[in-house]
mmCIF file of C-alpha atoms in Angstrom:
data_model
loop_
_atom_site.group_PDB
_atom_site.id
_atom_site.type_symbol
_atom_site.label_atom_id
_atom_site.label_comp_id
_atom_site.label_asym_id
_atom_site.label_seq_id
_atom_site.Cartn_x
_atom_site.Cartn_y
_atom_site.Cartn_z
ATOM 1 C CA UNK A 1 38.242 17.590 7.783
ATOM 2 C CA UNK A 2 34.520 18.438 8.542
ATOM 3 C CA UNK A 3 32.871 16.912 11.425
ATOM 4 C CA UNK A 4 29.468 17.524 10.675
ATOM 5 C CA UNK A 5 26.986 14.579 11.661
ATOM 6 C CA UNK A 6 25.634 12.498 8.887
ATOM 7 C CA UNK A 7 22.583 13.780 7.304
ATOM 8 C CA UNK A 8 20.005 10.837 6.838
ATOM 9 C CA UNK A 9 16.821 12.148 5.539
ATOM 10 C CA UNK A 10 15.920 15.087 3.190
ATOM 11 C CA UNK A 11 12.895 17.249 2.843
ATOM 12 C CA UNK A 12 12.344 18.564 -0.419
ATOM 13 C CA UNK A 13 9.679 21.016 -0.861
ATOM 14 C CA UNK A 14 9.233 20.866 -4.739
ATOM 15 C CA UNK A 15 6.431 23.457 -4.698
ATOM 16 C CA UNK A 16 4.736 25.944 -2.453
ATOM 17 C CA UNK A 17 1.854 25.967 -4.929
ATOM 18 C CA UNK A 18 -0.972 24.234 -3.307
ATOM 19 C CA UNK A 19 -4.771 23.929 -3.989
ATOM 20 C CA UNK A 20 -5.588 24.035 0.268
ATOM 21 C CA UNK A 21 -5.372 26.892 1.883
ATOM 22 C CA UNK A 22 -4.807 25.469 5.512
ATOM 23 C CA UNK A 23 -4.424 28.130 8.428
ATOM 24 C CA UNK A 24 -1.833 26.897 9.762
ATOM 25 C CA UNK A 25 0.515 26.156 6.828
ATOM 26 C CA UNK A 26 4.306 26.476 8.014
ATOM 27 C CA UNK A 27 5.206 27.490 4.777
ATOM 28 C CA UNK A 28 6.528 31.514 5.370
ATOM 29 C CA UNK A 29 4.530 34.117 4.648
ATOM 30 C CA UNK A 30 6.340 35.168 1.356
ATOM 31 C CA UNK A 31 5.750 31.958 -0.986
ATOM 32 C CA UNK A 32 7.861 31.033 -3.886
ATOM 33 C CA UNK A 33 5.910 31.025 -7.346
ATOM 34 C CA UNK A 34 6.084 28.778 -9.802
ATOM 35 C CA UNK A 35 8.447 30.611 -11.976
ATOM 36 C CA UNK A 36 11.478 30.172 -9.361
ATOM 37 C CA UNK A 37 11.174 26.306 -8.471
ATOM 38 C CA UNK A 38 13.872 24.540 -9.233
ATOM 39 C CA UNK A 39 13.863 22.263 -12.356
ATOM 40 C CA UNK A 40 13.354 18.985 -13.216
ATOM 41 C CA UNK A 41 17.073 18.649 -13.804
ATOM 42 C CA UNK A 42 17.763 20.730 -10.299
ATOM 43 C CA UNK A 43 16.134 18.012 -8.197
ATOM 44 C CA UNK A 44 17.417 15.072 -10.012
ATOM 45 C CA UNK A 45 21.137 16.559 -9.365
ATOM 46 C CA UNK A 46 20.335 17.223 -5.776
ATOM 47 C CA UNK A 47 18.655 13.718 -5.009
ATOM 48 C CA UNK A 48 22.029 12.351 -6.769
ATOM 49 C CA UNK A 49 23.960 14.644 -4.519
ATOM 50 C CA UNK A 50 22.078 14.004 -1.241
ATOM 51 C CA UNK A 51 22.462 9.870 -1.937
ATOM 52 C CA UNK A 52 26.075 10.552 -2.288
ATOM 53 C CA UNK A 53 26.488 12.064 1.100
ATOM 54 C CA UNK A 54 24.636 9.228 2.865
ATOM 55 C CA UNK A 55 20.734 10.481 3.037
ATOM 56 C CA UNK A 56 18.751 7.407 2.844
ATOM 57 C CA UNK A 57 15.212 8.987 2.848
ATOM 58 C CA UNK A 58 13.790 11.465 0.708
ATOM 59 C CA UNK A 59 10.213 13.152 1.619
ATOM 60 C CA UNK A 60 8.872 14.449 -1.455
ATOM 61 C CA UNK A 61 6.823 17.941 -0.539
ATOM 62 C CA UNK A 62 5.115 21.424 -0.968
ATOM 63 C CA UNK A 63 2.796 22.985 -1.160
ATOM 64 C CA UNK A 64 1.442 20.369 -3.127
ATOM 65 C CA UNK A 65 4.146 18.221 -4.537
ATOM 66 C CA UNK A 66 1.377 16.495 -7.065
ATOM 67 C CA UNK A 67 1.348 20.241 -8.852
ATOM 68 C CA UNK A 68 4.648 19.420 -10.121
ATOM 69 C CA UNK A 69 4.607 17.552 -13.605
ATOM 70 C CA UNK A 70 8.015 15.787 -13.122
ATOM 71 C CA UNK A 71 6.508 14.220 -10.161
ATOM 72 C CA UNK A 72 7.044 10.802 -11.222
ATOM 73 C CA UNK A 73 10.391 11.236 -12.775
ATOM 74 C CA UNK A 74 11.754 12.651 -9.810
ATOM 75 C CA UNK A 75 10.429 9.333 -7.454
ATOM 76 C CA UNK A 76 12.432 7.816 -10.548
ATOM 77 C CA UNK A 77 15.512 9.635 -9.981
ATOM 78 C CA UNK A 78 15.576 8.849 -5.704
ATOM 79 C CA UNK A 79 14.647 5.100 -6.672
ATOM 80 C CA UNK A 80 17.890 4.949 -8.843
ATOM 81 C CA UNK A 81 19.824 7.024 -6.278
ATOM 82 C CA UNK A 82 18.830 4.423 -3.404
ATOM 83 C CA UNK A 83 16.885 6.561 -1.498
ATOM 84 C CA UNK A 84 13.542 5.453 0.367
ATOM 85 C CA UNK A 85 10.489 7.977 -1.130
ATOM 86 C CA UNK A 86 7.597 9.162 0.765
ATOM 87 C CA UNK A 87 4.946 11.160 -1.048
ATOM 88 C CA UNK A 88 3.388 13.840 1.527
ATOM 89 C CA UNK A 89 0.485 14.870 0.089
ATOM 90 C CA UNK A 90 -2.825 16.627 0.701
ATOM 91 C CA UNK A 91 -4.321 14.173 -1.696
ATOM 92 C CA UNK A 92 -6.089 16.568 -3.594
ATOM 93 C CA UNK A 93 -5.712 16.076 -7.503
ATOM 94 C CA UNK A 94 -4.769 12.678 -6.837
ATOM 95 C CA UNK A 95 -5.871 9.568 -9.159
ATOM 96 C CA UNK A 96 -5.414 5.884 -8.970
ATOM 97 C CA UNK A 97 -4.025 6.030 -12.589
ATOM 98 C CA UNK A 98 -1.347 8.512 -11.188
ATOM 99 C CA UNK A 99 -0.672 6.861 -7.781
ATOM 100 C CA UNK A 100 0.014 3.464 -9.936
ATOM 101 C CA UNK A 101 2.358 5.092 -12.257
ATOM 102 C CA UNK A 102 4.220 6.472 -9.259
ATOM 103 C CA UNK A 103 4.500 3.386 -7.698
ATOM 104 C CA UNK A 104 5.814 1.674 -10.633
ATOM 105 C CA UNK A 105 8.423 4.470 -10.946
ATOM 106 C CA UNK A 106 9.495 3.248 -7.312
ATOM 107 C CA UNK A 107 7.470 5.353 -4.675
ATOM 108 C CA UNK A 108 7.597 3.837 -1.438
ATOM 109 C CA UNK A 109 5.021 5.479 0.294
ATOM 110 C CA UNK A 110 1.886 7.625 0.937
ATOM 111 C CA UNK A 111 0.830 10.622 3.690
ATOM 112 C CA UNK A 112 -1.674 11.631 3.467
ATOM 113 C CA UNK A 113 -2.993 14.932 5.556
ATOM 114 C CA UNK A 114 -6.625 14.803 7.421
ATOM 115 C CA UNK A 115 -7.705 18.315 8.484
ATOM 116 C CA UNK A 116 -11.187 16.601 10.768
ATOM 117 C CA UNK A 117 -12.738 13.535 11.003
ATOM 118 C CA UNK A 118 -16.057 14.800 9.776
ATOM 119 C CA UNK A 119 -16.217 16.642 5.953
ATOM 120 C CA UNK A 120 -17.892 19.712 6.995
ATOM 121 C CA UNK A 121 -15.526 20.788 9.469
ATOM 122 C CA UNK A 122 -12.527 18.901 7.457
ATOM 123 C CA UNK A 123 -12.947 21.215 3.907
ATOM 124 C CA UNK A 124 -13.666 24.269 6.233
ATOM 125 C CA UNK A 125 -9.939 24.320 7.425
ATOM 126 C CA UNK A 126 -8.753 23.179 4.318
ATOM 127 C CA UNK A 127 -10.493 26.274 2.340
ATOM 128 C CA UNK A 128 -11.833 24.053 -0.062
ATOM 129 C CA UNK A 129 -13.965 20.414 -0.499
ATOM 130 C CA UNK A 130 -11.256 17.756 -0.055
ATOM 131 C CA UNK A 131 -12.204 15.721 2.568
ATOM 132 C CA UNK A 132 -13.995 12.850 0.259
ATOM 133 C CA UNK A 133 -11.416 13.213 -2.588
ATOM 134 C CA UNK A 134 -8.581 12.408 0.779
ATOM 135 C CA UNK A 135 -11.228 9.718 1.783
ATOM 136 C CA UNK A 136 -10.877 8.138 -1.882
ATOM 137 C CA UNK A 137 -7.234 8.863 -2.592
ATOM 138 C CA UNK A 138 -6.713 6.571 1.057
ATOM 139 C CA UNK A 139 -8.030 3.459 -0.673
ATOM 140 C CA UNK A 140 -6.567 3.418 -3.752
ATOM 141 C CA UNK A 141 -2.856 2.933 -1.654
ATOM 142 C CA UNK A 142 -4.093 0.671 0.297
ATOM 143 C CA UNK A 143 -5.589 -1.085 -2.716
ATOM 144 C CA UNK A 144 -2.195 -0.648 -4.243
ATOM 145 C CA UNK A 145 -0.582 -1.773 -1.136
ATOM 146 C CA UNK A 146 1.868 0.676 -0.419
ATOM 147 C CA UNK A 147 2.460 1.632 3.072
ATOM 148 C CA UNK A 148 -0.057 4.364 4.355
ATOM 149 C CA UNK A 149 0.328 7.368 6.768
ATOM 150 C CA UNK A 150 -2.352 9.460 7.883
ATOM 151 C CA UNK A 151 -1.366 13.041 9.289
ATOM 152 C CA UNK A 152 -3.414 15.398 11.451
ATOM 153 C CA UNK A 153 -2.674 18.693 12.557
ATOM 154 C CA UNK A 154 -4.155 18.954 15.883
ATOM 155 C CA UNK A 155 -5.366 22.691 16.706
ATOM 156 C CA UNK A 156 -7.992 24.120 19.212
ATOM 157 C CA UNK A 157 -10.940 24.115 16.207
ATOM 158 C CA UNK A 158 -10.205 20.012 15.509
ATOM 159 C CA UNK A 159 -8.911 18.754 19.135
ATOM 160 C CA UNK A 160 -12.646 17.447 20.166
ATOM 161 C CA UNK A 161 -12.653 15.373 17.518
ATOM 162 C CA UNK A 162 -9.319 13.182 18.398
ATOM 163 C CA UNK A 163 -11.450 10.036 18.885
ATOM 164 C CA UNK A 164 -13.060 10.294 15.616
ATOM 165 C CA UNK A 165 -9.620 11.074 14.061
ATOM 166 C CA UNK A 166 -7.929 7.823 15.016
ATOM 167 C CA UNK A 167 -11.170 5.729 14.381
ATOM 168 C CA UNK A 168 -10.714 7.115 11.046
ATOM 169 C CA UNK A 169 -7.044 6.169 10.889
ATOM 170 C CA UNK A 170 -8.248 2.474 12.069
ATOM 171 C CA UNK A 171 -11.034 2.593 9.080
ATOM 172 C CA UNK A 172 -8.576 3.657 6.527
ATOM 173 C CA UNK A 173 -6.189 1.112 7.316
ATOM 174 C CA UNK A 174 -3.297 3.453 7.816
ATOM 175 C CA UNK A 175 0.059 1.586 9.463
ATOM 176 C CA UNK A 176 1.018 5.091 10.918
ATOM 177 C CA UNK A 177 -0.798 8.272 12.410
ATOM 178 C CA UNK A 178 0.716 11.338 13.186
ATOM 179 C CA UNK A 179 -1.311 13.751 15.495
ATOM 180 C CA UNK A 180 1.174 16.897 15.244
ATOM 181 C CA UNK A 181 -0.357 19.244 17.526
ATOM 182 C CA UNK A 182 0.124 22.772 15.474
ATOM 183 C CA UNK A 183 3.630 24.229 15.630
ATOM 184 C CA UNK A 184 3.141 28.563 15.441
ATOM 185 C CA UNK A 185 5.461 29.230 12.896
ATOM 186 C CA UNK A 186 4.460 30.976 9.551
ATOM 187 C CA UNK A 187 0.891 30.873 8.852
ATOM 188 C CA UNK A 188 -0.068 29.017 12.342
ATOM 189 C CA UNK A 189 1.473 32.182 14.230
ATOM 190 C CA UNK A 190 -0.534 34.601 12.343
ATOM 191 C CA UNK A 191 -3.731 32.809 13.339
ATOM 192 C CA UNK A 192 -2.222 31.556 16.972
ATOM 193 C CA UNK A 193 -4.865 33.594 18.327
ATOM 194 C CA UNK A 194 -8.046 30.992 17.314
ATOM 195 C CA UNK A 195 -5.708 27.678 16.368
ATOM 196 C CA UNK A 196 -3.721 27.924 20.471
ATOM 197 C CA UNK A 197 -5.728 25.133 22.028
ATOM 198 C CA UNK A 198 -6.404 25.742 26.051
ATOM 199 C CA UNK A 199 -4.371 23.585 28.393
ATOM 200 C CA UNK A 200 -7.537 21.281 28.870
ATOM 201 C CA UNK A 201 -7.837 20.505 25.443
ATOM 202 C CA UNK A 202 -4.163 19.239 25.785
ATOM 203 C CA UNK A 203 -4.599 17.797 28.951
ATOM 204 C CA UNK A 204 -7.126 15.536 27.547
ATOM 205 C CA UNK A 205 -6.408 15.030 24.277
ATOM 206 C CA UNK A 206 -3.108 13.942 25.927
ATOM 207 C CA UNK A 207 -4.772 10.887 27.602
ATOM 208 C CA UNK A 208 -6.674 10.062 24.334
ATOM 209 C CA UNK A 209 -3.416 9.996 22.374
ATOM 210 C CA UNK A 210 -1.506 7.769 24.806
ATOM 211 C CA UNK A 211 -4.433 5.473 25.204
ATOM 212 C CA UNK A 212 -4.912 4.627 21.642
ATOM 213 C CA UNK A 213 -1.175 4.609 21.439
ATOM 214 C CA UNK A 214 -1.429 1.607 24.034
ATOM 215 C CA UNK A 215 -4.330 -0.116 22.463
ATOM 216 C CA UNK A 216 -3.347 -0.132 18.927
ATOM 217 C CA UNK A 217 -0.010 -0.868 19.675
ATOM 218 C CA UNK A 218 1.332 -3.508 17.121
ATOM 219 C CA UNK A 219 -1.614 -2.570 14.776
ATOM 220 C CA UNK A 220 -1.029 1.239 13.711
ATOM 221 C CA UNK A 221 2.258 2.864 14.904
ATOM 222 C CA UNK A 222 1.082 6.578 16.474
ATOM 223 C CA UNK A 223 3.079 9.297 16.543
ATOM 224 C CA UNK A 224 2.074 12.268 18.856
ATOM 225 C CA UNK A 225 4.170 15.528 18.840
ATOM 226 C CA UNK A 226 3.317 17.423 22.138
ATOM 227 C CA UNK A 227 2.744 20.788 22.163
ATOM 228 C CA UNK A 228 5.497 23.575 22.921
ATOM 229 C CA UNK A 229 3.418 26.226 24.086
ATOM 230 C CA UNK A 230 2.079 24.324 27.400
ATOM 231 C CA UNK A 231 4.770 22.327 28.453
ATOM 232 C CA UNK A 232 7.731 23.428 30.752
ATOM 233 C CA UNK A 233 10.657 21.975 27.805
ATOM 234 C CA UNK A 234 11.074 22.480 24.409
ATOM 235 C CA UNK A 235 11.710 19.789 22.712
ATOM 236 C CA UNK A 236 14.375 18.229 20.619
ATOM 237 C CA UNK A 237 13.484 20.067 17.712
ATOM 238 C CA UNK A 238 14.963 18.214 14.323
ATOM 239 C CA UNK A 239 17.212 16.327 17.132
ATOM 240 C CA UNK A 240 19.205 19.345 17.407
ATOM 241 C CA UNK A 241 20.498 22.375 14.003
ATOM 242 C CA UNK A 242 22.041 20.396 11.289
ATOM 243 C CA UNK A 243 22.216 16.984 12.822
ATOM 244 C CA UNK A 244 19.814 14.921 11.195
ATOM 245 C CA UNK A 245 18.134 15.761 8.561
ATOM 246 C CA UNK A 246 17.635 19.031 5.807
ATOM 247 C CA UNK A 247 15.148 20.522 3.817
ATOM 248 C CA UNK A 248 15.423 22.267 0.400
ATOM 249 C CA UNK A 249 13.065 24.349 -0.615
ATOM 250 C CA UNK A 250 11.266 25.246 -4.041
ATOM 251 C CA UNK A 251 14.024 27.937 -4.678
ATOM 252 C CA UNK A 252 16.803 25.957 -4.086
ATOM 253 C CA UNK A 253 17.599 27.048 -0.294
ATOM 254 C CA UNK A 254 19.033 24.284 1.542
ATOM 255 C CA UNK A 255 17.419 24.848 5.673
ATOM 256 C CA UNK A 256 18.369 23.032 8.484
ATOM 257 C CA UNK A 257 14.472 22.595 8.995
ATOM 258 C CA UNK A 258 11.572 23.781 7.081
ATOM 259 C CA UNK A 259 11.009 27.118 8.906
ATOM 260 C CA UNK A 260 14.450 28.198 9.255
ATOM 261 C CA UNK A 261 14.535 30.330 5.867
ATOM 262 C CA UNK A 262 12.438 32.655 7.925
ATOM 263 C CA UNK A 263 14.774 33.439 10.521
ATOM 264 C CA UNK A 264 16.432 37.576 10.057
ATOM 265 C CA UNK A 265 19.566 38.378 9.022
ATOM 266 C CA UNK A 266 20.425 34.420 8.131
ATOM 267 C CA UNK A 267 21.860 33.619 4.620
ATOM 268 C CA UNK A 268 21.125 30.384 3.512
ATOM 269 C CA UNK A 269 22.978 28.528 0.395
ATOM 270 C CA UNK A 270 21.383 27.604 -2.892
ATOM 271 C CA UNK A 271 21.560 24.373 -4.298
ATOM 272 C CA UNK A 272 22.021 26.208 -7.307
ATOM 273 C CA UNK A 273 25.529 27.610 -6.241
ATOM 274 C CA UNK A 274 26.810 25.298 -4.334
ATOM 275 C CA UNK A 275 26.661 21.349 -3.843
ATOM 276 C CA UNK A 276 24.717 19.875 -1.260
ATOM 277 C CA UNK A 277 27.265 17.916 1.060
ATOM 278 C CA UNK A 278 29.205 21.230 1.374
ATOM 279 C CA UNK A 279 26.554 23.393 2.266
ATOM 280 C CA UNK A 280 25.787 20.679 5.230
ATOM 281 C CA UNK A 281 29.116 20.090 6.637
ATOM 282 C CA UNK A 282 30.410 23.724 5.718
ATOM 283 C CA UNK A 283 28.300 26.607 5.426
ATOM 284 C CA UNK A 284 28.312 29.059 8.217
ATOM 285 C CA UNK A 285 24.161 28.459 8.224
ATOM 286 C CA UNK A 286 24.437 24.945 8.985
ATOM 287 C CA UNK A 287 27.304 25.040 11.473
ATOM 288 C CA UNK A 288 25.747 28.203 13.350
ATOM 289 C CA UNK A 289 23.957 26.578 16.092
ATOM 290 C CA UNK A 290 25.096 23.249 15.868
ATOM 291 C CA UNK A 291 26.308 21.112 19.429
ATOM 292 C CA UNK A 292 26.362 23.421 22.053
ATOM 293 C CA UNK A 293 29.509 26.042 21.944
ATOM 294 C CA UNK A 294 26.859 28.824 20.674
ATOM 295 C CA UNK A 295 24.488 27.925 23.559
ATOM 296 C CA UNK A 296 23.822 31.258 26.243
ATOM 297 C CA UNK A 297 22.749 30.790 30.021
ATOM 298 C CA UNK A 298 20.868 28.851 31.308
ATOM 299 C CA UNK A 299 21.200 26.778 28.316
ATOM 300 C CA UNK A 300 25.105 26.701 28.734
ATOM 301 C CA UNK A 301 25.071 24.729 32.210
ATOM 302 C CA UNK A 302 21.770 23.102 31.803
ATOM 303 C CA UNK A 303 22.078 19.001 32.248
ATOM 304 C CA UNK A 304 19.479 18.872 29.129
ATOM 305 C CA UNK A 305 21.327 20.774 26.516
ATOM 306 C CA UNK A 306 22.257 17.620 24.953
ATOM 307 C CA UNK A 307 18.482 16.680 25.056
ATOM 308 C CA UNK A 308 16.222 19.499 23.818
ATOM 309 C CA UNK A 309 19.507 21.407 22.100
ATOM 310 C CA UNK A 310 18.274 24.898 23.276
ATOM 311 C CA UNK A 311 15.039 24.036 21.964
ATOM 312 C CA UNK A 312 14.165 25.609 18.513
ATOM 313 C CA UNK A 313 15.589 28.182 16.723
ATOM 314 C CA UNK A 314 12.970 29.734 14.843
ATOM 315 C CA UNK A 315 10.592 29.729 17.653
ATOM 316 C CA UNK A 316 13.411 31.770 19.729
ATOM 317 C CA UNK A 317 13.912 34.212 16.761
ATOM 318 C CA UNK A 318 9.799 34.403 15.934
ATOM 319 C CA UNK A 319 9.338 35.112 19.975
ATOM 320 C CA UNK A 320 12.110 36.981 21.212
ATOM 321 C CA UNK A 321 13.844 38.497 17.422
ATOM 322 C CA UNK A 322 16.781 36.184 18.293
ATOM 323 C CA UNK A 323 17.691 33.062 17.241
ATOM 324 C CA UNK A 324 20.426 32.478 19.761
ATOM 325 C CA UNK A 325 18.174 32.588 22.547
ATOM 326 C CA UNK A 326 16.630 30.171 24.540
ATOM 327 C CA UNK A 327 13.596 29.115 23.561
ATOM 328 C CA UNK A 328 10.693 30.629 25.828
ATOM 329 C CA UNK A 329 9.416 27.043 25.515
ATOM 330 C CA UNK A 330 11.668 26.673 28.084
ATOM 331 C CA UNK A 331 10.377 27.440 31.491
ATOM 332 C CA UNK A 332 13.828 28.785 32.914
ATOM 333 C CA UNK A 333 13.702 30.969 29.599
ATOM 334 C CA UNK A 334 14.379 34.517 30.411
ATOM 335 C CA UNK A 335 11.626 35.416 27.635
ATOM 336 C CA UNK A 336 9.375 32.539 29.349
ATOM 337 C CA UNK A 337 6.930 35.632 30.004
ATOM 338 C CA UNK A 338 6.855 36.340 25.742
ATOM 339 C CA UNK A 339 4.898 32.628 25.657
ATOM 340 C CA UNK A 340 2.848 32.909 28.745
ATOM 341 C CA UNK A 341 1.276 36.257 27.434
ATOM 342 C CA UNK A 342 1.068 34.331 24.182
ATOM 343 C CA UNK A 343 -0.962 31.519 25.839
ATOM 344 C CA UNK A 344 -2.904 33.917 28.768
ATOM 345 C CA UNK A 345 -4.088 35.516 25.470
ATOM 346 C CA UNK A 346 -5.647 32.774 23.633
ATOM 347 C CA UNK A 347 -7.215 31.274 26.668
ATOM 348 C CA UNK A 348 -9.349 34.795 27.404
ATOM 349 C CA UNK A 349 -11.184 33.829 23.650
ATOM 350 C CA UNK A 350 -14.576 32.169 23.050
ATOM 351 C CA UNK A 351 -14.716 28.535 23.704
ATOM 352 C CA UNK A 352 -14.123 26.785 19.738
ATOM 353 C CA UNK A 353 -16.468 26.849 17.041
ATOM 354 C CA UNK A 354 -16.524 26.673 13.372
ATOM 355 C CA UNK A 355 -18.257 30.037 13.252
ATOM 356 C CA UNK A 356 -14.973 31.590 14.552
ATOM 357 C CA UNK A 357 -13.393 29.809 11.526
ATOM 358 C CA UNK A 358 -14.475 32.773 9.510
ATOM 359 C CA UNK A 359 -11.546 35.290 11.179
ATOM 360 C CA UNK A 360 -8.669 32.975 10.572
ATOM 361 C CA UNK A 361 -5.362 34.184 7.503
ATOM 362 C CA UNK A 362 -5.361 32.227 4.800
ATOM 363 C CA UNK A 363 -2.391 31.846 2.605
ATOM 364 C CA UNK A 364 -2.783 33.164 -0.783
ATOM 365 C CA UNK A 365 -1.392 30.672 -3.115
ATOM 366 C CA UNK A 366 1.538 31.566 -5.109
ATOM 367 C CA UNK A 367 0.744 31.838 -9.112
ATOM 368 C CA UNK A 368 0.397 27.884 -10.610
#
């Protein structure tokens, strides 16, 4: 009998097709086109399957998860099932007419992603104008009244304007903010170079987080993810390999977390070959690094391995080409140097400016 944790909330990634070009997209490198997504009648069976096995939240994603067609039908499909829906979207492409009809087919809610908190700088990181169209696309779920998030990536190019960024949270209305400080997987590590912000900019923006936190406290719920790469702990990443919470992505991979599928020499099931509540309690992917038998020294006798869970995987593979180490987030890491070159690095560049902008990777978007 498996004794795999239960699974509560699934990520599905219905697209990587998306009309931004943010540079520091955690989607991999390689991106799934359109002809490989899963189909309408993929989803539905997986949303079935992951209500079956006791998820009760389903985040509906991409790329752009508005570039699918079957949108709607699929927020159909997890309403039936039982499951909570929340729409994370860049906004882009979005109507009221749409929005409505989604709503009606059971959404539950809206985030919505902010790249600045002025438009210039705002459609500059996003690689195209979006900023007004995010603006618009705010109001009209508020107007609708379903529950609205509002989602910033903080990096070093947009970290002076964190004041701005929750005033414009408090303008929009939005019951949540999430001020994700840039994790360097996929995209983000090929530009960690310009997007690494210097430990100032985190020291400060640190206080600016927690004092907002404090004085909109019962008014807009704020979520701040701290930053790996200046701390002396990882943190709990995903609460810990296969505990929680898994993602699917366009091609039918089923990932203990979004970045995982990038991680050498790891097979991941399909949803396509398998069904969903076997792949979680059984697959060898899924049960690889899970508790803490795998864990190495010093993670082994550490009195936090039950708290940060080695830290993350993927950042240990990315940094040290292998997973089962611990994380150089760590500071008794014995890669702990890998990350401190990483950050000594970025620190010896020009102070920010949107003229440096101009030498960031963008992704190339996958065929639509």
């Amino acid at each position: 009998m498996s004794t795999a944790p239960r699974s509560f909330a699934l990520l599905a990634e219905l697209t990587h097709r998306c009309p931004l070009r943010c540079p520091y997209c955690s989607n991999g490198l390689q991106l799934t086109g359109k002809s490989s997504e899963l189909s309408t009648a993929e989803w539905s069976r997986t949303l079935r399957e992951a209500a079956a096995m006791g998820v009760l939240h389903v985040f509906f994603s991409g790329g752009e998860p508005l570039l699918r067609a079957d949108l709607g039908e699929l927020v159909q499909v997890a309403r039936q099932a039982g499951l909570y829906s929340n729409l994370i979207t860049s906004a882009y492409g979005l109507n009221r007419q749409r929005l409505a009809d989604l709503k009606k087919r059971g959404l539950d809610s809206v985030q919505i992603s902010i790249q600045a908190a002025e438009a210039a700088l705002a459609d500059t990181i996003a690689g195209t104008e979006a900023h007004a169209r995010k603006l618009a696309a705010a109001g009209w779920v508020r107007e609708l009244g379903l529950p609205l998030t509002v989602n910033v990536v903080l990096h070093r190019e947009n970290l002076a304007q964190l004041e701005a960024l929750i005033a414009l949270a408090e303008r929009l209305g939005a019951q949540r903010l999430e001020l994700a400080n840039v994790q360097f997987y996929g995209w983000a590590f090929a530009n960690r170079q310009l997007l690494l912000p210097t430990a100032e900019q985190v020291k400060w923006a640190d206080g600016v987080a927690a004092a907002a936190r404090e004085r909109l406290k019962g008014t807009m719920e704020i979520l701040y993810v701290l930053p790996d790469y200046h701390g002396d702990r990882p943190k709990p990443c995903m609460q810990g390999w296969g505990a929680r919470q898994l993602t699917v992505d366009p091609e039918g991979r089923v990932l203990p977390c979004p970045t995982a599928g990038a991680i050498p020499g790891m097979r991941f099931e399909s949803i396509r070959d398998k069904p969903l509540d076997w792949i979680w309690a059984e697959s060898e992917a899924f049960n690889r690094f899970r508790g803490t038998g795998w864990m190495p020294e010093p993670c082994k006798s550490c009195d936090q391995r039950t708290i940060d869970h080695g830290g993350c995987r993927c950042q240990a593979a990315l940094l040290t080409g292998d997973p089962a180490r611990t994380d150089p987030a760590c500071a008794l890491s014995p890669d702990r140097e890998v990350l401190v070159k990483l950050v000594r690095e970025a620190a010896a560049d020009p102070e920010p400016t949107e003229s440096r902008l101009h030498a960031l990777r963008y992704r190339v978007n996958p065929a639509s």
